[in-house]
Coordinates of C-alpha atoms in Angstrom, one line a residue:
M847 CA 83.4 103.4 193.9
L848 CA 80.2 102.0 192.4
K849 CA 81.2 98.3 191.9
E850 CA 77.8 97.4 190.5
A851 CA 78.6 99.5 187.4
I852 CA 81.9 97.8 186.7
Y853 CA 81.5 95.3 183.9
H854 CA 83.6 93.0 181.7
R855 CA 83.1 89.7 179.9
A856 CA 85.8 87.7 178.3
G857 CA 84.4 87.9 174.8
N858 CA 82.2 89.7 172.2
N859 CA 82.9 93.5 172.3
Y860 CA 84.8 93.4 175.6
A861 CA 87.6 91.0 174.7
Y862 CA 88.4 90.0 171.2
A863 CA 91.1 89.4 168.7
Y864 CA 91.6 92.5 166.6
D865 CA 94.2 90.7 164.3
E866 CA 96.2 87.5 164.5
K867 CA 98.5 89.0 167.2
T868 CA 96.5 91.6 169.0
L869 CA 93.8 91.4 171.7
H870 CA 91.6 94.3 172.5
I871 CA 90.3 94.3 176.1
R872 CA 87.7 96.8 177.3
L873 CA 86.3 97.6 180.8
R874 CA 83.2 99.6 181.7
T875 CA 82.9 101.7 184.8
K876 CA 80.5 104.2 186.2
K877 CA 80.9 107.6 184.5
G878 CA 83.5 109.7 186.3
D879 CA 84.1 107.0 188.9
A880 CA 87.6 105.8 188.2
D881 CA 90.8 107.8 188.4
K882 CA 93.0 105.1 187.0
V883 CA 92.5 101.6 185.4
S884 CA 95.3 99.1 184.8
L885 CA 95.3 95.6 183.3
I886 CA 97.0 92.9 185.3
Y887 CA 97.9 90.1 183.0
G888 CA 100.1 87.1 182.3
D889 CA 100.4 83.8 180.4
P890 CA 98.5 81.2 182.5
Y891 CA 101.4 78.7 182.3
D892 CA 104.2 81.2 183.1
W893 CA 105.1 80.1 186.6
T894 CA 108.5 80.2 188.3
K895 CA 109.5 79.5 191.9
E896 CA 108.5 83.1 192.7
G897 CA 105.0 82.3 191.5
W898 CA 102.8 83.4 188.5
Q899 CA 104.6 86.0 186.3
T900 CA 102.4 89.0 185.6
S901 CA 102.6 92.5 184.3
S902 CA 100.5 95.6 184.7
S903 CA 99.8 98.2 182.1
P904 CA 97.6 101.3 182.2
M905 CA 94.4 101.3 180.2
T906 CA 93.2 104.3 178.1
L907 CA 89.8 106.0 178.5
S908 CA 88.3 105.3 175.1
G909 CA 85.0 107.0 175.5
T910 CA 82.2 108.2 177.7
D911 CA 78.4 107.8 177.2
E912 CA 75.5 108.9 179.3
W913 CA 76.2 106.5 182.1
F914 CA 79.5 104.8 181.7
D915 CA 83.2 105.3 181.0
Y916 CA 85.0 102.8 178.7
Y917 CA 88.6 101.8 179.0
L918 CA 90.7 100.0 176.3
I919 CA 94.1 98.3 176.0
E920 CA 95.8 96.5 173.2
I921 CA 97.8 93.5 174.2
Q922 CA 100.0 91.1 172.1
P923 CA 100.5 88.0 174.2
P924 CA 103.7 86.3 173.1
F925 CA 102.1 82.9 173.2
R926 CA 98.6 84.1 172.2
R927 CA 96.9 83.2 175.5
L928 CA 96.1 85.4 178.5
R929 CA 94.7 85.5 182.0
Y930 CA 93.9 89.0 183.2
G931 CA 92.1 91.2 185.7
F932 CA 91.7 94.9 186.4
E933 CA 93.1 97.2 189.0
I934 CA 90.7 100.2 189.5
S935 CA 91.5 103.2 191.6
S936 CA 89.0 105.9 192.7
G937 CA 90.1 108.4 195.2
D938 CA 91.7 106.5 198.2
E939 CA 90.1 103.2 197.2
T940 CA 91.7 100.6 194.9
V941 CA 90.2 97.3 194.0
V942 CA 91.1 94.4 191.8
Y943 CA 88.3 93.0 189.6
T944 CA 88.5 89.5 188.4
E945 CA 86.2 86.8 187.0
K946 CA 85.6 85.7 190.6
G947 CA 84.7 89.2 191.9
F948 CA 86.5 92.1 193.7
Y949 CA 89.5 91.9 196.0
E950 CA 91.5 94.4 197.9
E951 CA 94.7 92.9 196.6
A952 CA 95.4 90.9 193.5
P953 CA 95.3 87.1 194.2
F954 CA 98.3 85.5 192.6
D955 CA 98.1 82.0 194.0
D956 CA 95.8 80.7 191.2
T957 CA 95.1 81.9 187.7
A958 CA 91.6 80.6 188.0
Y959 CA 90.6 83.9 189.7
Y960 CA 91.2 85.7 186.4
F961 CA 89.4 86.3 183.2
C962 CA 90.6 84.0 180.4
F963 CA 91.3 84.4 176.8
P964 CA 92.3 80.8 176.1
F965 CA 94.0 81.1 172.8
L966 CA 94.1 83.6 169.9
N967 CA 93.2 81.3 167.0
A968 CA 93.7 83.1 163.6
I969 CA 90.5 81.5 162.2
D970 CA 88.5 83.2 164.9
V971 CA 89.5 86.7 164.0
F972 CA 86.6 88.8 162.6
R973 CA 87.5 89.5 159.0
A974 CA 85.4 91.7 156.7
P975 CA 86.6 92.1 153.1
S976 CA 89.5 94.6 153.1
W977 CA 88.1 96.6 150.2
V978 CA 84.9 97.5 152.1
K979 CA 86.7 99.9 154.5
D980 CA 87.5 102.3 151.6
T981 CA 84.2 101.9 149.8
V982 CA 81.5 104.6 149.4
W983 CA 78.2 103.0 148.5
Y984 CA 75.3 104.4 146.5
Q985 CA 71.9 102.8 147.0
I986 CA 69.9 102.4 143.8
F987 CA 66.2 101.6 143.7
P988 CA 66.3 100.2 140.1
E989 CA 62.7 101.1 139.1
R990 CA 63.4 104.8 139.8
F991 CA 67.0 105.6 138.8
A992 CA 66.9 105.8 135.0
N993 CA 64.9 104.4 132.1
G994 CA 67.5 103.5 129.5
D995 CA 65.4 101.0 127.5
T996 CA 61.7 101.7 127.0
S997 CA 61.2 98.4 125.2
N998 CA 61.2 96.5 128.5
D999 CA 58.9 98.9 130.4
P1000 CA 56.3 97.1 132.4
E1001 CA 52.6 97.2 131.3
G1002 CA 51.0 100.5 132.3
A1003 CA 54.3 102.3 132.9
V1004 CA 54.0 106.1 132.9
A1005 CA 56.5 108.7 131.6
W1006 CA 59.5 109.4 133.7
G1007 CA 58.7 111.6 136.7
S1008 CA 55.3 112.4 135.2
E1009 CA 53.5 111.7 138.5
E1010 CA 54.2 111.2 142.1
P1011 CA 55.4 107.7 143.2
K1012 CA 52.6 105.4 144.4
L1013 CA 52.7 102.0 146.0
N1014 CA 51.8 100.4 142.7
N1015 CA 52.9 102.6 139.8
F1016 CA 55.8 102.0 137.4
F1017 CA 58.2 104.3 135.6
G1018 CA 60.4 101.8 133.7
G1019 CA 63.8 102.2 135.5
D1020 CA 66.3 99.5 134.3
F1021 CA 69.9 98.3 134.1
Q1022 CA 70.6 100.2 130.9
G1023 CA 69.6 103.4 132.7
V1024 CA 72.3 102.7 135.3
I1025 CA 74.9 102.0 132.6
D1026 CA 74.0 105.2 130.8
H1027 CA 74.6 107.3 134.0
I1028 CA 77.7 105.5 135.4
D1029 CA 79.6 108.7 134.8
H1030 CA 77.5 110.5 137.4
L1031 CA 78.6 108.0 140.0
V1032 CA 82.2 108.1 139.0
K1033 CA 82.2 111.9 139.1
L1034 CA 80.7 111.9 142.6
G1035 CA 83.3 109.5 143.9
I1036 CA 81.2 106.3 144.3
T1037 CA 83.0 103.0 144.6
G1038 CA 80.1 100.6 145.4
I1039 CA 76.4 100.2 144.3
Y1040 CA 73.8 98.6 146.5
F1041 CA 70.8 97.6 144.4
T1042 CA 67.5 96.9 146.0
P1043 CA 66.0 93.6 144.7
I1044 CA 66.3 92.9 140.9
F1045 CA 64.7 89.5 140.9
K1046 CA 61.4 88.7 139.2
A1047 CA 58.5 90.0 141.3
K1048 CA 55.1 91.6 141.0
S1049 CA 55.6 94.8 142.9
N1050 CA 57.7 97.9 141.9
H1051 CA 60.0 97.4 145.0
K1052 CA 60.6 93.7 144.2
Y1053 CA 60.8 92.5 147.8
D1054 CA 58.1 89.9 146.9
T1055 CA 60.2 87.5 145.0
I1056 CA 58.7 85.2 142.4
D1057 CA 61.9 83.6 141.1
Y1058 CA 65.3 84.1 142.8
L1059 CA 67.1 82.8 139.8
E1060 CA 65.6 85.2 137.2
I1061 CA 65.9 88.9 136.7
D1062 CA 62.7 90.9 136.5
P1063 CA 62.1 91.5 132.8
Q1064 CA 61.4 95.2 133.4
F1065 CA 65.1 95.7 134.3
G1066 CA 66.5 93.9 131.3
D1067 CA 68.0 90.4 130.8
K1068 CA 70.9 88.6 132.2
E1069 CA 73.3 89.7 129.5
T1070 CA 72.5 93.3 130.2
F1071 CA 73.1 92.7 133.9
K1072 CA 76.5 91.1 133.1
K1073 CA 77.3 94.1 131.1
L1074 CA 76.3 96.4 134.0
V1075 CA 78.5 94.5 136.4
K1076 CA 81.4 94.7 133.9
V1077 CA 80.9 98.4 133.4
C1078 CA 80.8 99.0 137.2
H1079 CA 84.0 96.9 137.7
E1080 CA 85.8 98.8 134.9
N1081 CA 85.0 102.0 136.7
G1082 CA 86.2 100.8 140.1
I1083 CA 82.6 100.2 141.5
K1084 CA 81.6 97.1 143.4
V1085 CA 78.1 95.6 143.0
M1086 CA 75.9 94.4 145.9
L1087 CA 72.5 92.8 145.5
D1088 CA 69.6 92.7 147.9
A1089 CA 68.1 89.3 148.7
V1090 CA 65.0 88.4 150.7
F1091 CA 65.5 85.1 152.3
N1092 CA 63.2 85.7 155.2
H1093 CA 60.1 85.5 153.0
S1094 CA 59.1 84.9 149.4
G1095 CA 56.4 86.6 147.3
Y1096 CA 52.9 85.4 147.1
Y1097 CA 53.5 84.2 143.5
F1098 CA 56.6 82.2 144.3
E1099 CA 55.9 78.9 142.6
P1100 CA 56.2 76.7 145.7
F1101 CA 53.7 78.9 147.6
Q1102 CA 51.3 78.8 144.7
D1103 CA 51.6 75.1 144.8
V1104 CA 50.7 75.2 148.5
L1105 CA 47.7 77.4 147.8
K1106 CA 46.5 75.0 145.1
N1107 CA 47.2 71.6 146.8
E1108 CA 47.0 72.6 150.5
E1109 CA 48.3 69.8 152.8
K1110 CA 49.0 67.6 149.7
S1111 CA 51.6 70.0 148.4
R1112 CA 55.2 68.8 148.3
Y1113 CA 56.2 72.3 149.4
K1114 CA 54.0 72.5 152.5
N1115 CA 57.2 72.4 154.7
W1116 CA 58.8 75.2 152.8
F1117 CA 56.7 77.6 154.8
H1118 CA 55.4 78.1 158.4
L1119 CA 51.8 76.9 157.9
R1120 CA 49.8 76.7 161.0
E1121 CA 46.7 75.0 159.7
F1122 CA 44.6 74.0 156.6
P1123 CA 42.8 75.3 154.7
I1124 CA 45.0 78.3 154.2
V1125 CA 43.3 81.7 154.7
T1126 CA 44.7 85.2 154.0
E1127 CA 42.0 87.3 155.7
P1128 CA 41.6 89.0 158.1
R1129 CA 45.1 87.8 159.0
P1130 CA 46.9 85.0 157.3
N1131 CA 47.1 81.7 159.2
Y1132 CA 50.7 81.2 158.1
D1133 CA 53.8 83.2 159.2
T1134 CA 54.7 86.2 157.0
F1135 CA 56.8 89.3 157.1
A1136 CA 54.8 91.4 159.6
F1137 CA 51.2 90.4 158.7
E1138 CA 51.6 90.9 155.0
K1139 CA 49.7 88.0 153.3
T1140 CA 51.7 88.4 150.1
M1141 CA 55.0 87.7 151.8
P1142 CA 54.9 84.2 153.3
K1143 CA 57.9 83.4 155.6
L1144 CA 60.3 80.8 154.3
N1145 CA 61.2 77.8 156.6
T1146 CA 65.0 78.1 156.4
E1147 CA 65.2 75.1 158.7
N1148 CA 63.9 72.9 155.9
P1149 CA 66.9 71.2 154.0
E1150 CA 65.3 71.8 150.6
V1151 CA 64.7 75.5 151.3
R1152 CA 68.3 75.9 152.5
E1153 CA 69.7 74.1 149.4
Y1154 CA 67.6 76.3 147.1
L1155 CA 68.6 79.6 148.8
L1156 CA 72.3 78.7 149.1
K1157 CA 72.2 77.8 145.3
V1158 CA 70.9 81.3 144.8
A1159 CA 73.6 82.9 146.9
R1160 CA 76.3 81.1 144.9
Y1161 CA 74.7 81.5 141.5
W1162 CA 74.8 85.3 141.3
I1163 CA 78.4 85.4 142.4
E1164 CA 79.6 82.6 140.1
E1165 CA 77.7 83.7 137.0
F1166 CA 77.7 87.4 137.3
D1167 CA 80.7 88.2 139.6
I1168 CA 78.7 90.3 142.1
D1169 CA 80.6 91.5 145.1
G1170 CA 78.2 91.2 148.0
W1171 CA 74.8 90.5 149.4
R1172 CA 72.5 92.8 151.5
L1173 CA 70.1 90.6 153.4
D1174 CA 66.5 91.8 154.1
V1175 CA 64.9 91.2 157.5
A1176 CA 68.0 89.3 158.4
N1177 CA 67.3 89.1 162.1
E1178 CA 64.2 86.9 161.6
V1179 CA 66.1 84.1 159.9
D1180 CA 67.8 81.4 162.0
H1181 CA 71.5 81.7 162.8
S1182 CA 72.2 78.3 161.6
F1183 CA 71.1 79.2 158.1
W1184 CA 73.3 82.3 158.1
R1185 CA 76.3 80.3 159.1
E1186 CA 75.8 78.0 156.1
F1187 CA 75.1 81.0 153.9
R1188 CA 78.4 82.6 154.9
T1189 CA 80.3 79.4 154.1
A1190 CA 78.6 79.1 150.7
V1191 CA 79.2 82.8 149.8
K1192 CA 82.8 82.9 150.9
S1193 CA 83.6 79.6 149.1
A1194 CA 82.3 81.2 145.9
K1195 CA 84.1 84.6 146.5
P1196 CA 86.2 84.9 149.7
E1197 CA 86.2 88.7 149.5
A1198 CA 82.4 89.0 149.1
Y1199 CA 80.7 91.4 151.5
I1200 CA 77.7 90.1 153.6
L1201 CA 75.5 92.9 155.0
G1202 CA 72.5 92.2 157.2
E1203 CA 69.5 94.5 157.6
I1204 CA 69.2 94.7 161.4
W1205 CA 68.2 97.9 163.1
H1206 CA 69.2 97.0 166.7
D1207 CA 72.1 95.7 168.7
S1208 CA 73.5 92.9 166.4
M1209 CA 76.4 91.4 168.2
D1210 CA 75.0 87.9 167.8
W1211 CA 75.3 88.2 164.0
L1212 CA 78.8 89.8 164.1
Q1213 CA 81.0 87.0 165.6
G1214 CA 82.8 86.4 162.3
D1215 CA 80.6 83.3 161.4
Q1216 CA 77.6 85.1 159.9
F1217 CA 77.7 88.8 158.6
D1218 CA 80.5 91.2 157.8
A1219 CA 78.3 94.2 158.8
V1220 CA 74.8 95.4 159.6
M1221 CA 73.1 98.6 158.6
N1222 CA 74.2 101.1 161.3
Y1223 CA 70.8 102.7 162.1
P1224 CA 71.9 103.6 165.7
F1225 CA 74.4 106.1 164.0
T1226 CA 71.6 107.2 161.7
N1227 CA 69.2 108.0 164.5
A1228 CA 71.8 109.8 166.6
A1229 CA 72.9 112.0 163.7
L1230 CA 69.4 112.9 162.7
E1231 CA 68.3 113.7 166.2
F1232 CA 71.3 116.0 166.7
V1233 CA 71.4 117.9 163.4
A1234 CA 68.1 117.5 161.6
K1235 CA 65.5 117.2 164.4
E1236 CA 67.5 119.2 167.0
T1237 CA 66.0 117.0 169.7
I1238 CA 69.4 116.4 171.4
D1239 CA 72.5 118.6 172.0
A1240 CA 76.1 118.0 171.1
K1241 CA 76.9 116.4 174.5
V1242 CA 74.1 113.8 174.1
F1243 CA 75.1 113.1 170.5
A1244 CA 78.7 112.5 171.5
E1245 CA 77.4 110.1 174.3
K1246 CA 75.2 108.2 171.9
I1247 CA 77.9 107.9 169.3
T1248 CA 80.3 106.7 172.0
A1249 CA 77.8 104.0 172.9
V1250 CA 77.5 103.0 169.3
M1251 CA 81.2 102.7 168.9
H1252 CA 81.5 100.5 172.0
M1253 CA 78.6 98.2 170.9
Y1254 CA 81.0 96.2 168.7
P1255 CA 84.7 95.3 168.4
E1256 CA 86.8 97.8 166.5
N1257 CA 87.3 95.6 163.5
V1258 CA 83.5 95.3 163.2
N1259 CA 83.1 99.1 163.4
E1260 CA 85.5 99.4 160.5
A1261 CA 83.1 97.6 158.2
A1262 CA 79.8 99.0 159.5
F1263 CA 77.4 100.2 156.9
N1264 CA 76.5 103.8 157.7
L1265 CA 73.6 105.6 156.2
L1266 CA 71.4 108.7 156.6
G1267 CA 68.4 107.6 154.6
S1268 CA 67.1 104.7 152.5
H1269 CA 64.1 103.4 150.6
D1270 CA 62.7 102.6 154.1
T1271 CA 62.8 106.2 155.4
K1272 CA 61.9 109.6 154.3
R1273 CA 64.5 111.7 152.5
V1274 CA 67.3 113.3 154.5
L1275 CA 66.3 116.7 153.2
N1276 CA 62.8 116.1 154.5
F1277 CA 64.2 115.2 157.9
C1278 CA 66.0 118.6 157.7
E1279 CA 62.7 120.3 156.7
G1280 CA 64.4 121.6 153.6
N1281 CA 67.4 123.1 155.3
K1282 CA 70.3 122.3 153.0
D1283 CA 73.0 123.5 155.5
K1284 CA 71.8 120.9 158.0
M1285 CA 72.1 118.3 155.3
K1286 CA 75.7 119.3 154.6
L1287 CA 76.5 118.8 158.2
L1288 CA 74.9 115.3 158.2
F1289 CA 77.0 114.3 155.3
L1290 CA 80.1 115.7 157.0
L1291 CA 79.4 113.5 160.0
M1292 CA 78.8 110.4 158.0
L1293 CA 81.7 110.8 155.6
T1294 CA 84.2 111.3 158.5
F1295 CA 82.8 108.5 160.6
K1296 CA 84.3 105.0 160.9
G1297 CA 82.8 102.5 158.6
T1298 CA 81.6 102.4 155.0
P1299 CA 79.1 105.1 154.1
C1300 CA 76.1 104.9 151.8
I1301 CA 74.3 107.6 149.9
Y1302 CA 70.7 107.0 148.8
Y1303 CA 70.2 107.9 145.1
G1304 CA 69.3 111.5 144.6
D1305 CA 70.2 112.7 148.0
E1306 CA 73.4 114.1 146.5
I1307 CA 71.3 116.5 144.3
G1308 CA 68.8 117.5 147.0
M1309 CA 65.8 115.2 146.1
T1310 CA 62.9 115.3 148.6
G1311 CA 60.2 112.8 149.6
E1312 CA 58.3 111.5 152.6
I1313 CA 58.4 107.9 153.7
D1314 CA 57.5 105.2 151.2
P1315 CA 56.3 105.7 148.5
G1316 CA 57.4 109.4 148.6
C1317 CA 61.1 108.6 149.1
R1318 CA 61.1 106.6 145.9
K1319 CA 60.7 109.4 143.3
C1320 CA 62.3 109.1 139.9
M1321 CA 65.9 110.4 139.8
E1322 CA 66.1 114.0 138.6
W1323 CA 68.4 114.1 135.6
D1324 CA 67.7 117.7 134.5
E1325 CA 70.8 119.6 135.8
E1326 CA 68.8 122.8 136.1
K1327 CA 66.6 121.1 138.8
Q1328 CA 69.6 119.5 140.6
D1329 CA 71.2 121.1 143.6
L1330 CA 74.8 121.2 142.2
D1331 CA 76.1 123.0 145.3
L1332 CA 75.1 120.1 147.5
F1333 CA 76.6 117.7 144.9
N1334 CA 79.9 119.6 145.0
H1335 CA 79.9 119.5 148.8
I1336 CA 79.5 115.7 148.9
Q1337 CA 82.0 115.3 146.1
S1338 CA 84.5 117.4 148.0
L1339 CA 84.0 115.3 151.1
L1340 CA 84.5 112.1 149.2
S1341 CA 87.7 113.5 147.6
L1342 CA 89.0 114.5 151.0
R1343 CA 88.1 111.0 152.4
K1344 CA 90.1 109.4 149.6
E1345 CA 93.0 111.8 149.9
H1346 CA 93.3 111.5 153.7
N1347 CA 92.9 108.0 155.0
V1348 CA 92.6 109.3 158.5
L1349 CA 89.1 110.5 157.6
A1350 CA 88.0 107.0 156.8
N1351 CA 89.0 103.9 158.7
E1352 CA 92.6 104.5 159.6
G1353 CA 91.6 107.3 162.0
K1354 CA 90.6 106.9 165.6
L1355 CA 87.6 109.1 166.5
S1356 CA 87.9 111.1 169.7
F1357 CA 85.5 113.8 170.9
I1358 CA 87.3 116.9 172.1
S1359 CA 84.4 119.0 173.2
A1360 CA 80.6 119.0 172.9
N1361 CA 78.8 122.1 174.1
D1362 CA 75.2 122.9 173.2
K1363 CA 75.2 123.0 169.4
T1364 CA 79.0 122.9 168.9
L1365 CA 80.9 119.7 168.4
V1366 CA 84.6 119.2 168.0
Y1367 CA 86.1 115.8 167.3
E1368 CA 89.4 114.4 166.0
K1369 CA 90.3 111.7 163.5
S1370 CA 93.9 110.6 164.2
S1371 CA 96.4 107.9 163.3
Y1372 CA 100.0 107.4 164.2
D1373 CA 101.1 109.9 161.6
D1374 CA 98.1 112.1 160.8
S1375 CA 95.5 114.2 162.6
I1376 CA 92.4 116.1 161.4
M1377 CA 90.1 118.0 163.7
I1378 CA 86.5 118.6 162.7
L1379 CA 84.2 121.3 164.1
L1380 CA 80.6 121.9 163.4
N1381 CA 77.9 124.2 164.6
A1382 CA 74.5 122.6 164.5
G1383 CA 72.7 125.7 165.6
D1384 CA 71.0 128.6 163.8
Q1385 CA 73.1 131.2 165.6
P1386 CA 76.8 132.1 164.9
V1387 CA 79.4 131.2 167.6
E1388 CA 82.2 133.6 168.2
K1389 CA 85.7 132.2 168.6
A1390 CA 84.3 128.7 168.6
F1391 CA 87.7 127.0 168.4
I1392 CA 91.2 127.7 169.4
V1393 CA 93.2 126.2 166.6
P1394 CA 96.1 124.1 168.0
E1395 CA 99.5 125.2 166.9
G1396 CA 100.7 123.3 163.9
Y1397 CA 97.2 122.9 162.3
E1398 CA 95.9 124.6 159.2
L1399 CA 92.4 125.0 157.6
L1400 CA 91.6 122.1 155.2
F1401 CA 87.9 122.6 154.5
G1402 CA 85.1 124.9 155.5
N1403 CA 85.3 128.3 157.2
D1404 CA 87.8 129.5 159.9
A1405 CA 86.2 128.9 163.3
S1406 CA 88.8 130.7 165.2
E1407 CA 87.0 134.0 164.5
E1408 CA 83.3 133.0 164.1
M1409 CA 81.5 129.8 163.4
M1410 CA 78.6 130.4 161.0
P1411 CA 75.1 129.0 161.7
Y1412 CA 75.2 125.3 160.6
G1413 CA 78.9 125.9 159.7
F1414 CA 81.8 123.6 159.7
S1415 CA 85.5 123.5 159.7
M1416 CA 88.2 120.9 159.2
Y1417 CA 91.8 121.5 160.3
K1418 CA 94.7 119.3 159.4
K1419 CA 98.0 118.8 161.2
K1420 CA 100.8 120.2 159.1

C-alpha cells in the first residue's frame, strides 16, 4: 500500500456540510491500491464505561482519475459533530489512517487521534441560489446580438454584419434588439441571460468602464433596460450583468483626475500608482489588467473604492431587479472585498447569483463566503480536447472530468457555470474545424453534465469565428443562413434536460466505460437512470453497447447494433 498517496483534510472538498444535516467525507488513495475503505467515526463526547462509542461504515468509490481513486461517504451525525478516521485494506495489509498518521489498529483511548468536524453550523453550509441548478444561460455580447433601435447607434457604426468584426468597429447592437428577439431564446429553452458589460465605456466590448452607474447610450437608456429585465422575467428568464471591479477604464473620472492632478489628486489612492509622474509607455508605471494602459487596476483595499463599488453592486439589483453578477478577473481582487461584496449583494437580493471569472482551481473563493460559482473552464478544456481537438481519448477524458468533479464539494458542483466557448475564445465550431457532428457531441456532454450550462450567442445556429475579435460577429438573423438542424439538436437536449431532472443536477454522474473514442456514462438518482453513449471517432463502432434489461432508447441512434461516427445514444430506465 502506497501510504504517501493517501490524503484527507478535514475541510474544503474533503469534508464539508452538504446540507444542514449531512456531511460528505472523501478520501484519496493511489489508483487501484485499496480493496476496501471504511470510515470509523463517532461523537467525540459519546463515552461509556466501555470507552469511546464508534461505528464503521463502508465508503463508496466515487471516481478515478489519472493517479488516484476517490472514496465518499454521507454521514448524518445525530449531534452534528464528528471525530473520524479511515480503515484501508489492500491485499493482506490493513491500516487505520487518522489525523496523527497510520496505525495497525485503531486507537480508541483518545479522540484526539482522529480528524475532527467540530460542529455542523447551518450558516456554514455552502448555498448557491436554488434556481441556478435548473437554469440554462445564454451569453449575449450586447453590441453584436441585434440592433433594434438605430437612433442610438454610436458614431461611425456600420450596417449590421456588413463587415468582419474588428477591435474597434461598431454595429449598433442594443437592448431593444434583445427585446425584439426574446422569442428566439424562449423557443430554444433559455432561462437565463448573461450580458457582457453594459455600462458606459469607450470600447465595443465595454470592459473599460467609464461610469459604473450609467448605461452606455449605444444600448439604450435605463427605462429600456428596465423594460428588458421585465420582459425577460415575464418569459421565465433571469438576468445577470458583468462587472469589472478589478480595473476601471482609462476615462473613468477618478483616473482622469489622477492623470490631471498627479500626486495632488484626491483619487490617487483609488489606484495602485507606483510613482509620479504617471507614464503609460512603454509600460505603465501603475498596476493594470495585464499591461493594458487603458485598464488601471482599482485599489479595492481603499474604503472609498469599496464603498463606491458596493453601491454599484446594490444599485443594479435594487433599481432594476437583476438576478446576478458575473465578475471579471475575479481572482486578482482581494478576498476581503469579495466577502463584503457578497454581504452587500445578498442583503439586496438573497437569491442573487454571484459568478467569478476564474480559470483555475478556485476552492479559496468557493467556501460559501464569496462566490456561488466560477466559470468551469477545466470542464471546457477537457471536453474540447476529447471531442473537438481529439488530443485525448475517452479514458483520459473520464479521468480529467473525475478530477474536475472532485476539485470541489458536491453542492458547489451543482452550481458550476459550464461553457464550451465565450467572447474570450474562438467559436466552438471553429474548435471543431467545421465538423457539426462534433459540435453536437459537445453540447450533449455539457447539457448532461452537473451544473448550469451556458450557450454563447449564435453557437446554437452554427456561427463561426476565431478568437477575439472574430468570435464577436453580428448575430445571424437570416434563417436561411442559420443551421436549424443544430438549433433543433440543442433545443431537443434542453427539452430532455427539463423533462428529466436526472440529466441536470439531480443525477449522479458515473462513468461506466471509456474505451478509445467510445464513452458511456450514467446519470442516476434514487428513482431514475439514463445512460449516455457517444462515439467521438470518425469510424463506426459495431455493437458498441449492450443495452441493460429494462432500458429503452430515449434519444439518438440505437448503439446495440452500430454506433455511427460521432454518434450518440441516450437510454432511459423504464
